[in-house]
Short mmCIF file of C-alpha atoms in Angstrom, two decimals:
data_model
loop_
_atom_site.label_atom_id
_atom_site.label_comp_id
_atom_site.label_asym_id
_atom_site.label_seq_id
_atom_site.Cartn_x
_atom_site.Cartn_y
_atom_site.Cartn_z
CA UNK A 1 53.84 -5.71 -8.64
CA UNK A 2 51.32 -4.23 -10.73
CA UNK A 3 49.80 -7.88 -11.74
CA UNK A 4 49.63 -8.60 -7.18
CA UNK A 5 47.60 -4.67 -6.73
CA UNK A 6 45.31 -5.96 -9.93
CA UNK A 7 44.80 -9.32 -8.30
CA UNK A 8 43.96 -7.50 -4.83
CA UNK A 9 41.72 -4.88 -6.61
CA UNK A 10 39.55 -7.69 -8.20
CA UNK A 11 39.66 -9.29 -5.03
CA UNK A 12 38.32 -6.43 -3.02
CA UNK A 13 35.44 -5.65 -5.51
CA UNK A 14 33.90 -9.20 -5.15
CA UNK A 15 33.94 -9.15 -1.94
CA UNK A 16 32.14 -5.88 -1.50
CA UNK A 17 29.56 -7.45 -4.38
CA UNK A 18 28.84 -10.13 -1.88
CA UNK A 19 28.38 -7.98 0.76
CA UNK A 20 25.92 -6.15 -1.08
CA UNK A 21 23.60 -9.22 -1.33
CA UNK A 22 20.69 -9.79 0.40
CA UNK A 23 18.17 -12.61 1.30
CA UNK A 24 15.12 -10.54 0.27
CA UNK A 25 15.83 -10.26 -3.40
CA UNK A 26 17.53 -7.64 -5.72
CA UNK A 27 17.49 -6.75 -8.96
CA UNK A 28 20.93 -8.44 -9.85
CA UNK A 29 19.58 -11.82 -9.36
CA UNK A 30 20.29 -14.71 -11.81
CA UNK A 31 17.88 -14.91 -14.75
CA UNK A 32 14.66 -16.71 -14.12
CA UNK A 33 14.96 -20.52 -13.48
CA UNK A 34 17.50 -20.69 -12.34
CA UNK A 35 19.74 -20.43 -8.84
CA UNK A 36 22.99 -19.92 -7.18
CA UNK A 37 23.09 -23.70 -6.23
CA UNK A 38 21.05 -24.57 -9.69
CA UNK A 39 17.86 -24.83 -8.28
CA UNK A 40 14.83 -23.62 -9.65
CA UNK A 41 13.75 -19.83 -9.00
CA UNK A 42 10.83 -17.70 -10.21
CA UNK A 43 11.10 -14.17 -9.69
CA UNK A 44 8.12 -11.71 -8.30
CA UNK A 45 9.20 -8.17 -9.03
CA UNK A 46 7.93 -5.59 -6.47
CA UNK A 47 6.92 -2.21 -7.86
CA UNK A 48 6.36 0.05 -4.50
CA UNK A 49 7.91 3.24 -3.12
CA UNK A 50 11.22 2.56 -0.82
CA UNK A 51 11.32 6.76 -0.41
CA UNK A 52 9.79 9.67 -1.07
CA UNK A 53 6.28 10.85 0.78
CA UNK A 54 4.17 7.41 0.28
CA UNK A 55 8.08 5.59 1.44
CA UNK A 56 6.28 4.80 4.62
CA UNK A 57 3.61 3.25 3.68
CA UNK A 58 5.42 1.38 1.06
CA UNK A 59 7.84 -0.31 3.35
CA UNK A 60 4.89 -1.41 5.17
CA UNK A 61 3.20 -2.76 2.21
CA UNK A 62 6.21 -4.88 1.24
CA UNK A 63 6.91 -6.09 4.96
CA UNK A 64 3.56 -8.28 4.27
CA UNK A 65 5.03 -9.42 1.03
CA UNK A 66 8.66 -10.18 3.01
CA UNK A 67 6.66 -12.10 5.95
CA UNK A 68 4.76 -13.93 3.51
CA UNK A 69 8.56 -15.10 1.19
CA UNK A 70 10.04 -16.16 4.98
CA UNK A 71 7.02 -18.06 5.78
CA UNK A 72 6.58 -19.62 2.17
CA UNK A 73 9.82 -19.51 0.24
CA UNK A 74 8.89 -22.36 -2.73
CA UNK A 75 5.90 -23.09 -4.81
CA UNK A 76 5.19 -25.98 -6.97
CA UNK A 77 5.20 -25.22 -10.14
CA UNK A 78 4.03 -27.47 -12.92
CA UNK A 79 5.34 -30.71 -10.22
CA UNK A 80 8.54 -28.81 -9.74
CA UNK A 81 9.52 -27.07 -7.12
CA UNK A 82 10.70 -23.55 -7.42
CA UNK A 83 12.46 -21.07 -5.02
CA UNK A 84 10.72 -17.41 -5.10
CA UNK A 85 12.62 -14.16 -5.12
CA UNK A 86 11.70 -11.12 -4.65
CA UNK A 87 12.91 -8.64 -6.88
CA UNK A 88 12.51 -4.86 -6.03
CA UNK A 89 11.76 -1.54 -8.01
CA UNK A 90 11.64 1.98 -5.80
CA UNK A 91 9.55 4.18 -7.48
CA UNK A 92 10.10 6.54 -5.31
CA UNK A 93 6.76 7.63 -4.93
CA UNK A 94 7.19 9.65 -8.00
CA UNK A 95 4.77 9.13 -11.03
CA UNK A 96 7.71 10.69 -13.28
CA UNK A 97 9.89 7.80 -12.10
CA UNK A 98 7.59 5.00 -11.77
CA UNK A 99 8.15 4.38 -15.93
CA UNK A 100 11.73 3.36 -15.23
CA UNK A 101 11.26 1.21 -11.94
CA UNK A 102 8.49 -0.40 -13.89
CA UNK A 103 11.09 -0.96 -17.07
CA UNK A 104 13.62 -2.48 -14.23
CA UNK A 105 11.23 -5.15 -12.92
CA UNK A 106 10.90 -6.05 -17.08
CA UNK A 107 14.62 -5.99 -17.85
CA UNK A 108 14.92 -8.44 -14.76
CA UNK A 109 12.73 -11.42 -16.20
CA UNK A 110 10.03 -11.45 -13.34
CA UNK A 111 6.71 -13.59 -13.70
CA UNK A 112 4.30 -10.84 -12.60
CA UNK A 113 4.17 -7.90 -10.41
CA UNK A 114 3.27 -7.05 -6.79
CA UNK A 115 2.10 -3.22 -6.01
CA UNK A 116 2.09 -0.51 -6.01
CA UNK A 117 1.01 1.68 -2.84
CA UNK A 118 0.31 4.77 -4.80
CA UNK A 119 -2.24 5.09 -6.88
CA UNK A 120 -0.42 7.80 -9.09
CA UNK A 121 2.71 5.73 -9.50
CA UNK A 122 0.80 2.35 -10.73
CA UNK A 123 -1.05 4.50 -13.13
CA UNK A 124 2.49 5.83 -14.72
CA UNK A 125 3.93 2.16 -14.25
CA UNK A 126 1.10 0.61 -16.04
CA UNK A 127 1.58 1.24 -19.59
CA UNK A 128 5.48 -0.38 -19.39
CA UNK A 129 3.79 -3.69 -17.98
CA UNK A 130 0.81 -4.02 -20.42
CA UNK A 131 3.58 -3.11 -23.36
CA UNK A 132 5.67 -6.01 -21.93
CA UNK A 133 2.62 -8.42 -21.47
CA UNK A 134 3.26 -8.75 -17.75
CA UNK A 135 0.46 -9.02 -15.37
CA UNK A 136 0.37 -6.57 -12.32
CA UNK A 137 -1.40 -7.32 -9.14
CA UNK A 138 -2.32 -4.15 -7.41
CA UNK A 139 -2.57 -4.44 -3.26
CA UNK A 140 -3.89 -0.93 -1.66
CA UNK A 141 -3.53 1.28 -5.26
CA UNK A 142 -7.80 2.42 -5.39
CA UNK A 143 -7.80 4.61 -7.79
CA UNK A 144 -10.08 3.37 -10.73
CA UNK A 145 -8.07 4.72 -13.75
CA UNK A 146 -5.37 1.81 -12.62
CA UNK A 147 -7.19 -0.99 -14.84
CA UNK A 148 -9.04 1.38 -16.96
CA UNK A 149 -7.25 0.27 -20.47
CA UNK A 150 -4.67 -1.75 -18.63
CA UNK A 151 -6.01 -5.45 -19.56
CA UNK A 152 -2.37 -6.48 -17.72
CA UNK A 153 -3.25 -4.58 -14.30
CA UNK A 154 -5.18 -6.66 -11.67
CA UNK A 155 -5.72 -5.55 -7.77
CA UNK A 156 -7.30 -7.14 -4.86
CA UNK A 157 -8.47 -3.62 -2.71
CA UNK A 158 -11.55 -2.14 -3.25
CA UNK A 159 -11.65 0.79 -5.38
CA UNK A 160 -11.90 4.73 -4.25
CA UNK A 161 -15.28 5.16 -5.44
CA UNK A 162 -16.39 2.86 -3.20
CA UNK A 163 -14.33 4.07 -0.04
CA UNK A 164 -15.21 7.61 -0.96
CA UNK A 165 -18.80 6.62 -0.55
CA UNK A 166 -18.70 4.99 2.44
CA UNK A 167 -16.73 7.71 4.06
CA UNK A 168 -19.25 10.15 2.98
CA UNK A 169 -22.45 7.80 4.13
CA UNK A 170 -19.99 7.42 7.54
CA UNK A 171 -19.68 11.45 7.86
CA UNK A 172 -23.35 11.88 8.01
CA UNK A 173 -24.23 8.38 10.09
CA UNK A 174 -21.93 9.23 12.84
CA UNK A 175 -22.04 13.23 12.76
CA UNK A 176 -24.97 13.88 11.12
CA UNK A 177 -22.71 16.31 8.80
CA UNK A 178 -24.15 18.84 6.62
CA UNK A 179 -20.81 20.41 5.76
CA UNK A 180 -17.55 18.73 4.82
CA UNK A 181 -14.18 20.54 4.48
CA UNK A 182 -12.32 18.19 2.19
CA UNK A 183 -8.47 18.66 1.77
CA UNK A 184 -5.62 16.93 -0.70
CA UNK A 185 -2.92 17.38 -2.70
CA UNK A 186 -2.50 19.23 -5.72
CA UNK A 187 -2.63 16.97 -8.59
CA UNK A 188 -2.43 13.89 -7.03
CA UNK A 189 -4.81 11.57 -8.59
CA UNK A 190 -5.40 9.62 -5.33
CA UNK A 191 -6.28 12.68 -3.44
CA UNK A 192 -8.18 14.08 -5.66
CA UNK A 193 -10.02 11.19 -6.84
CA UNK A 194 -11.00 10.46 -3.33
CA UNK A 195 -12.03 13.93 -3.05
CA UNK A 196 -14.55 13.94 -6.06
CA UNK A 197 -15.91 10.64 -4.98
CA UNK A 198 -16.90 11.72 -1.11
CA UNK A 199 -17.95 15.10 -2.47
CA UNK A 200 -20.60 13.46 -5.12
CA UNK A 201 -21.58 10.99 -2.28
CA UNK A 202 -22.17 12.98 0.38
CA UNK A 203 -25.72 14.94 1.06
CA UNK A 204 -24.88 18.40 2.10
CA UNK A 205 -21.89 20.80 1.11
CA UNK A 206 -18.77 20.18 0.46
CA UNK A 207 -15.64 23.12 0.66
CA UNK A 208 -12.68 21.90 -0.89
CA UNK A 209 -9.30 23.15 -1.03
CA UNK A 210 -5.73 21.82 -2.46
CA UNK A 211 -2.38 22.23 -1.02
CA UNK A 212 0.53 22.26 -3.11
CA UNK A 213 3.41 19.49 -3.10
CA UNK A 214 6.02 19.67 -0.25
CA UNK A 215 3.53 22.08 2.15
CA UNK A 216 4.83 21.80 5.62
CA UNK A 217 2.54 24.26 7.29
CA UNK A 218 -1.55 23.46 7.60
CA UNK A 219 -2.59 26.03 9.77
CA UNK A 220 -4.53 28.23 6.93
CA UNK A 221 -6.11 25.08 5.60
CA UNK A 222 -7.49 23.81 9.22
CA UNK A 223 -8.50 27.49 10.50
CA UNK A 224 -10.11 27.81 7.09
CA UNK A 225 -12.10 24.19 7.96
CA UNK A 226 -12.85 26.11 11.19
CA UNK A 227 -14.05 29.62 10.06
CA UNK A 228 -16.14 27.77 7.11
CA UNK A 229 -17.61 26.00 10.26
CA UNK A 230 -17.43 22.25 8.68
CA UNK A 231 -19.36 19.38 10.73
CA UNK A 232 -16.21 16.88 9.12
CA UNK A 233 -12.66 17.07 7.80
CA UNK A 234 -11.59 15.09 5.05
CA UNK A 235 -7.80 14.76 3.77
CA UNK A 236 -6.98 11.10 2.42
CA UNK A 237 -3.38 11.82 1.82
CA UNK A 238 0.13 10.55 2.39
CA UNK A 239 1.58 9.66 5.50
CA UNK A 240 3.70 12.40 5.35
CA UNK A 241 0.96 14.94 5.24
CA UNK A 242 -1.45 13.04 7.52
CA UNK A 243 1.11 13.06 10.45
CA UNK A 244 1.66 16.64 9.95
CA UNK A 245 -2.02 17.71 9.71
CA UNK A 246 -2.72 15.68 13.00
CA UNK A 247 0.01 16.93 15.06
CA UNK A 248 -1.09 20.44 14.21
CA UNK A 249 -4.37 19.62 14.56
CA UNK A 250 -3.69 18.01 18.16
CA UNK A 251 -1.29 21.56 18.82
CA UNK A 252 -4.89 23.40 17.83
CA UNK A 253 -6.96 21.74 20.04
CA UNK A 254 -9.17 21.18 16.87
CA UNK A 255 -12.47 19.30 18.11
CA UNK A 256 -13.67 18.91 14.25
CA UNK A 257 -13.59 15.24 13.29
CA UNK A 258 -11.44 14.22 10.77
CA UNK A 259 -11.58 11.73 8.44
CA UNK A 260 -9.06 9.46 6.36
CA UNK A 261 -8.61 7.17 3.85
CA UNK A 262 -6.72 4.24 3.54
CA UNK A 263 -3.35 6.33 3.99
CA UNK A 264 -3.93 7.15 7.22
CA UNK A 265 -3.71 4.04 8.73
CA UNK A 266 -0.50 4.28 9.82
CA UNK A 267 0.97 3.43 13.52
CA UNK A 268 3.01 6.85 12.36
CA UNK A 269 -0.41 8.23 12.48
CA UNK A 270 -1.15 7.30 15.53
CA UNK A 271 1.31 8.44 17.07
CA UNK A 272 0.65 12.06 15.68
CA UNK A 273 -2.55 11.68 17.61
CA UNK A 274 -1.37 9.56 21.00
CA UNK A 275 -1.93 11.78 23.94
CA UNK A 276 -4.19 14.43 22.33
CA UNK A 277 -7.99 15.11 21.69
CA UNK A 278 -7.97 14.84 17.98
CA UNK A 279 -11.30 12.46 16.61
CA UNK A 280 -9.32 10.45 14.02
CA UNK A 281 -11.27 7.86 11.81
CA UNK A 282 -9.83 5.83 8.92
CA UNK A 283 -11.23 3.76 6.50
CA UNK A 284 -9.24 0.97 5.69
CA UNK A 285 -9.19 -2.91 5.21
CA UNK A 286 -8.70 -4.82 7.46
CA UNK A 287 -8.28 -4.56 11.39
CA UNK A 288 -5.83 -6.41 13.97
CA UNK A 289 -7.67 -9.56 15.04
CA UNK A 290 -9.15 -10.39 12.10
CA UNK A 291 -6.70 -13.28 11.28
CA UNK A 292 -5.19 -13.92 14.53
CA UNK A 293 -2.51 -16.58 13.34
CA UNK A 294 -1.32 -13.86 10.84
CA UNK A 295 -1.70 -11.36 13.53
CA UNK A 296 0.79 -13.17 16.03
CA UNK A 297 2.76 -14.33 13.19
CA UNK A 298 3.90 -11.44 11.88
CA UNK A 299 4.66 -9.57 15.42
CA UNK A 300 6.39 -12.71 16.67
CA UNK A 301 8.76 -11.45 13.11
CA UNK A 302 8.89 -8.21 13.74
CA UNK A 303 10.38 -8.45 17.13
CA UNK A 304 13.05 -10.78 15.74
CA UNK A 305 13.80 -8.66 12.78
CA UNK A 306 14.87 -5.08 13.95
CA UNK A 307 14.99 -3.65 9.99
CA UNK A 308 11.87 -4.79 9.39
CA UNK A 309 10.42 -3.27 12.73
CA UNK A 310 11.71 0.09 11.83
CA UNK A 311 10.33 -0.31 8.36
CA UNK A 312 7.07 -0.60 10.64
CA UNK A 313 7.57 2.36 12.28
CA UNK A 314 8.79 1.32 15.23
CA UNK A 315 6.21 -0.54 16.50
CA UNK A 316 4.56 -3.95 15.96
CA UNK A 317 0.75 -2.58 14.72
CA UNK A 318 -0.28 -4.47 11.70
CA UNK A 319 -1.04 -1.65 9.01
CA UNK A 320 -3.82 -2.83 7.02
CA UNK A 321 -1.40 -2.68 3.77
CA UNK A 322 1.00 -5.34 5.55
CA UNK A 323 -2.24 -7.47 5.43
CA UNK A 324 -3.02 -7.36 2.03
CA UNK A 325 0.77 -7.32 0.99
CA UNK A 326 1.01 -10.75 2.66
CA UNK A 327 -2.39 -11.60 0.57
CA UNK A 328 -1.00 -10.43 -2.36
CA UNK A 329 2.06 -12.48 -2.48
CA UNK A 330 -0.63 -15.91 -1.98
CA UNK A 331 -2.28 -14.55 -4.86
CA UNK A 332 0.40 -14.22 -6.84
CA UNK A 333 1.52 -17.94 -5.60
CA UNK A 334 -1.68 -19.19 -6.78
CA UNK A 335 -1.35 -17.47 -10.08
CA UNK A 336 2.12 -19.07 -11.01
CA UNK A 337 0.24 -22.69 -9.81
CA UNK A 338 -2.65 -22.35 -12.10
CA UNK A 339 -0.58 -21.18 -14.71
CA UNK A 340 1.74 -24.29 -14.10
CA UNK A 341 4.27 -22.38 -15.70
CA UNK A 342 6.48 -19.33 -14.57
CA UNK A 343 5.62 -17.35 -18.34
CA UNK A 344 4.85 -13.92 -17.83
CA UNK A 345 1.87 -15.10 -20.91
CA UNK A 346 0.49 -17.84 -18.77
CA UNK A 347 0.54 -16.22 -15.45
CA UNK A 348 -1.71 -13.13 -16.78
CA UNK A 349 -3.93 -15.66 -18.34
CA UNK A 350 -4.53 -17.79 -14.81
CA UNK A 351 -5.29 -14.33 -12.95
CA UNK A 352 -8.74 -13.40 -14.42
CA UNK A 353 -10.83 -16.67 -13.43
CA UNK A 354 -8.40 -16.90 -9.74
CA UNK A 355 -10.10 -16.61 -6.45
CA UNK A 356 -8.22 -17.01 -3.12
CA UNK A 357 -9.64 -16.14 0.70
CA UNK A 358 -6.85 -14.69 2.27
CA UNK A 359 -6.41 -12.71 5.50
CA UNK A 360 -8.15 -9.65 4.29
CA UNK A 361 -11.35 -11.71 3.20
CA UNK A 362 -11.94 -13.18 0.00
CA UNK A 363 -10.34 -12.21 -3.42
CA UNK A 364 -11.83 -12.58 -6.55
CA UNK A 365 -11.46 -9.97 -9.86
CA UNK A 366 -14.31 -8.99 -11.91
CA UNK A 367 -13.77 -8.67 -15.72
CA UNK A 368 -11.62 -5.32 -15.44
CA UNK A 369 -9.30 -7.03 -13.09
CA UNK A 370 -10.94 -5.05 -10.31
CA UNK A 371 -10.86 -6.64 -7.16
CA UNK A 372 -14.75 -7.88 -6.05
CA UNK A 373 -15.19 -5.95 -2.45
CA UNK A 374 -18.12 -4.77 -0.76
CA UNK A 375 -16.73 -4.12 2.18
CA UNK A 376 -14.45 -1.14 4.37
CA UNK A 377 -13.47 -1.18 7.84
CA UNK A 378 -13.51 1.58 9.37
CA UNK A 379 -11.04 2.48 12.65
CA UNK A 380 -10.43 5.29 15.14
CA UNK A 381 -7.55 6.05 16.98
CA UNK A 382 -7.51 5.41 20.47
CA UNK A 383 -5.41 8.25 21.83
CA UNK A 384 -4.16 6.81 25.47
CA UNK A 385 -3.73 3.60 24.24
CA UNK A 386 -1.80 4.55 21.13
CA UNK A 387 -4.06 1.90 18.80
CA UNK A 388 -6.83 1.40 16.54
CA UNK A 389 -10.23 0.38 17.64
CA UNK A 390 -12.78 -0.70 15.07
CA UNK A 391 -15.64 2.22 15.18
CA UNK A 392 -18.01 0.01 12.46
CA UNK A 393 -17.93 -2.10 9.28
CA UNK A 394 -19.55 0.04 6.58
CA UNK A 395 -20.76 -1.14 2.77
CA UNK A 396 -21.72 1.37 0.62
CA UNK A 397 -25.42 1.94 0.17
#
């Protein structure tokens, strides 16, 4: 009797294994080169956050990545033909965890890396890759001290230097600002960054201010904005935050502009702001329309795929992340094709001289591995409608 429960047990437990399987990718995949049926595989880890405040934004990042795998599932490889899997690491968007996620992806034999949104957690991940000698392709992570003594890390977005500029030459273009109110986390290196960077572009004053980690209420730091009597608002942080901040900000009646980063564009965002009088403007890269077989594409997927539509918020708006998720899983095809080989060793040496034009506009790296791009869009929410408009395209002067 004890022998039949043992045999039913074991039984039960493979099952549930099996129904813990997915077509996306995990980490308990078979070892690299190998399949299920024997075929060849090559495995792309994914380094991005799953949960946590940048979750959102993430899962949005990675849905380009997902479209891109459905859409092209094989690459050649050396004349063979190999099946790609996506392997996944949730960093949680937590730089004190991104060291193990990173470490996971390692343990799990990938060929190179794909993320991460968050600049913070791709500067904690980057040490574990360059240790292992495994490339890491960067997609929306603009921080500069990414690559800075990371010869392994590579991204294709332009860096926050350059977005901080053009936010600040935007500010005083469109407003004629002479005073900026500039907002952000405390001690996050994105935020703060992005901070330093407008606040050193921009020509007139800057008040800045820093909210701690998990702040749910705004209203000092937007009255404050107010009373100081700035022309602009800046706050390029999370999702999480943003929606907040614009929901309060729409509750206000606030008639100050504001202005985000990257982060912000989110169709969560938008929705903050649908229905009220709020001036949002994000700079970002790239708009809906610019690639209208991707475009189409992707929302044709979307409405088939009801996980990956609520991974989207909802909705089928094309965050500009999705965009350059989807480019960065071409690059990273066209890495493991010039390599002609899926070694980690001769995938980071293909990266450096790669160039690819992909949905976003061309990619190319310069000798850091930073990611040549002159070039932001920047967006404003159309309230009624519910959707971004492009306001102007803006290079940094």
């Amino acid at each position: 009797m004890k022998k039949f429960f043992a045999m039913l047990l074991a039984l039960a437990m493979a099952l549930s294994l099996a129904a813990c399987g997915g077509s996306g990718g995990s980490g308990d995949s078979q070892p690299s080169g190998t399949g299920s049926g024997g075929d060849k595989v090559v495995k792309i880890g994914v380094f991005e956050p799953a949960t946590g405040d940048s979750g959102a934004g993430g899962k949005q990042e990675m849905l380009g990545m997902q479209y891109a795998n459905k859409e092209t599932p094989t690459v050649v490889i050396g004349g063979e033909t190999y099946k790609v899997e996506l392997v996944y690491a949730d960093n949680a968007s937590d730089a004190a965890k991104a060291p193990t996620a990173a470490s996971q992806l390692v343990s799990q034999d990938v060929s190179l890396v794909l993320g991460t949104y968050g600049s913070g957690c791709a500067i904690a991940g980057g040490p574990v890759f360059g240790e292992a000698g495994l490339a890491a392709i960067g997609v929306t992570c603009t921080n500069p001290g990414v690559t800075a003594g990371n010869d392994y890390y590579f991204r294709i977005c332009f860096l926050d230097p350059f977005q901080g500029t053009v936010l600040a030459n935007f500010a005083t273009e469109k407003f004629s600002a002479k005073k900026a109110y500039l907002l952000g986390e405390l001690g996050n290196d994105y935020d703060q960054g992005l901070l330093n960077y407008f606040e050193q572009a921009f020509d007139g004053e800057c008040v800045k201010a820093s909210f701690p980690t998990n702040t749910s209420d705004f209203s000092t730091y937007l009255n404050q904005a107010v009373a100081e009597g700035a022309d602009v608002i800046f706050c390029p942080v999370s999702i999480a935050y943003s929606t907040q901040i614009v929901k309060l900000a729409a509750s206000m009646g606030l008639e100050t502009p504001i202005l985000g980063s990257d982060t912000l564009d989110s169709n969560m965002v938008l929705e903050a702001a649908k229905g009220s009088k709020v001036q949002l403007f994000v700079s970002t890269f790239y708009q809906e329309g610019g690639a209208p077989d991707f475009d189409n594409g992707i929302k044709a997927w979307l409405a088939e795929d009801s996980t990956a539509m609520t991974n989207n918020g909802g909705n089928d708006t094309i965050a500009a992340v999705t965009a350059m998720g989807y480019d960065a899983y071409y690059v990273a095809l066209e890495a493991l094709k010039a390599a002609g080989s899926p070694d980690k060793a001769a995938v980071k040496a293909a990266l450096p001289s790669l160039s690819y034009t992909g949905v976003s506009g061309a990619i190319a790296f310069d000798d850091v591995g930073d990611a040549i791009r002159d070039t932001a869009y920047i967006k404003t929410a159309d309230n009624a409608a519910g959707a971004w408009t492009l306001e102007t395209v803006q290079t940094a002067k």
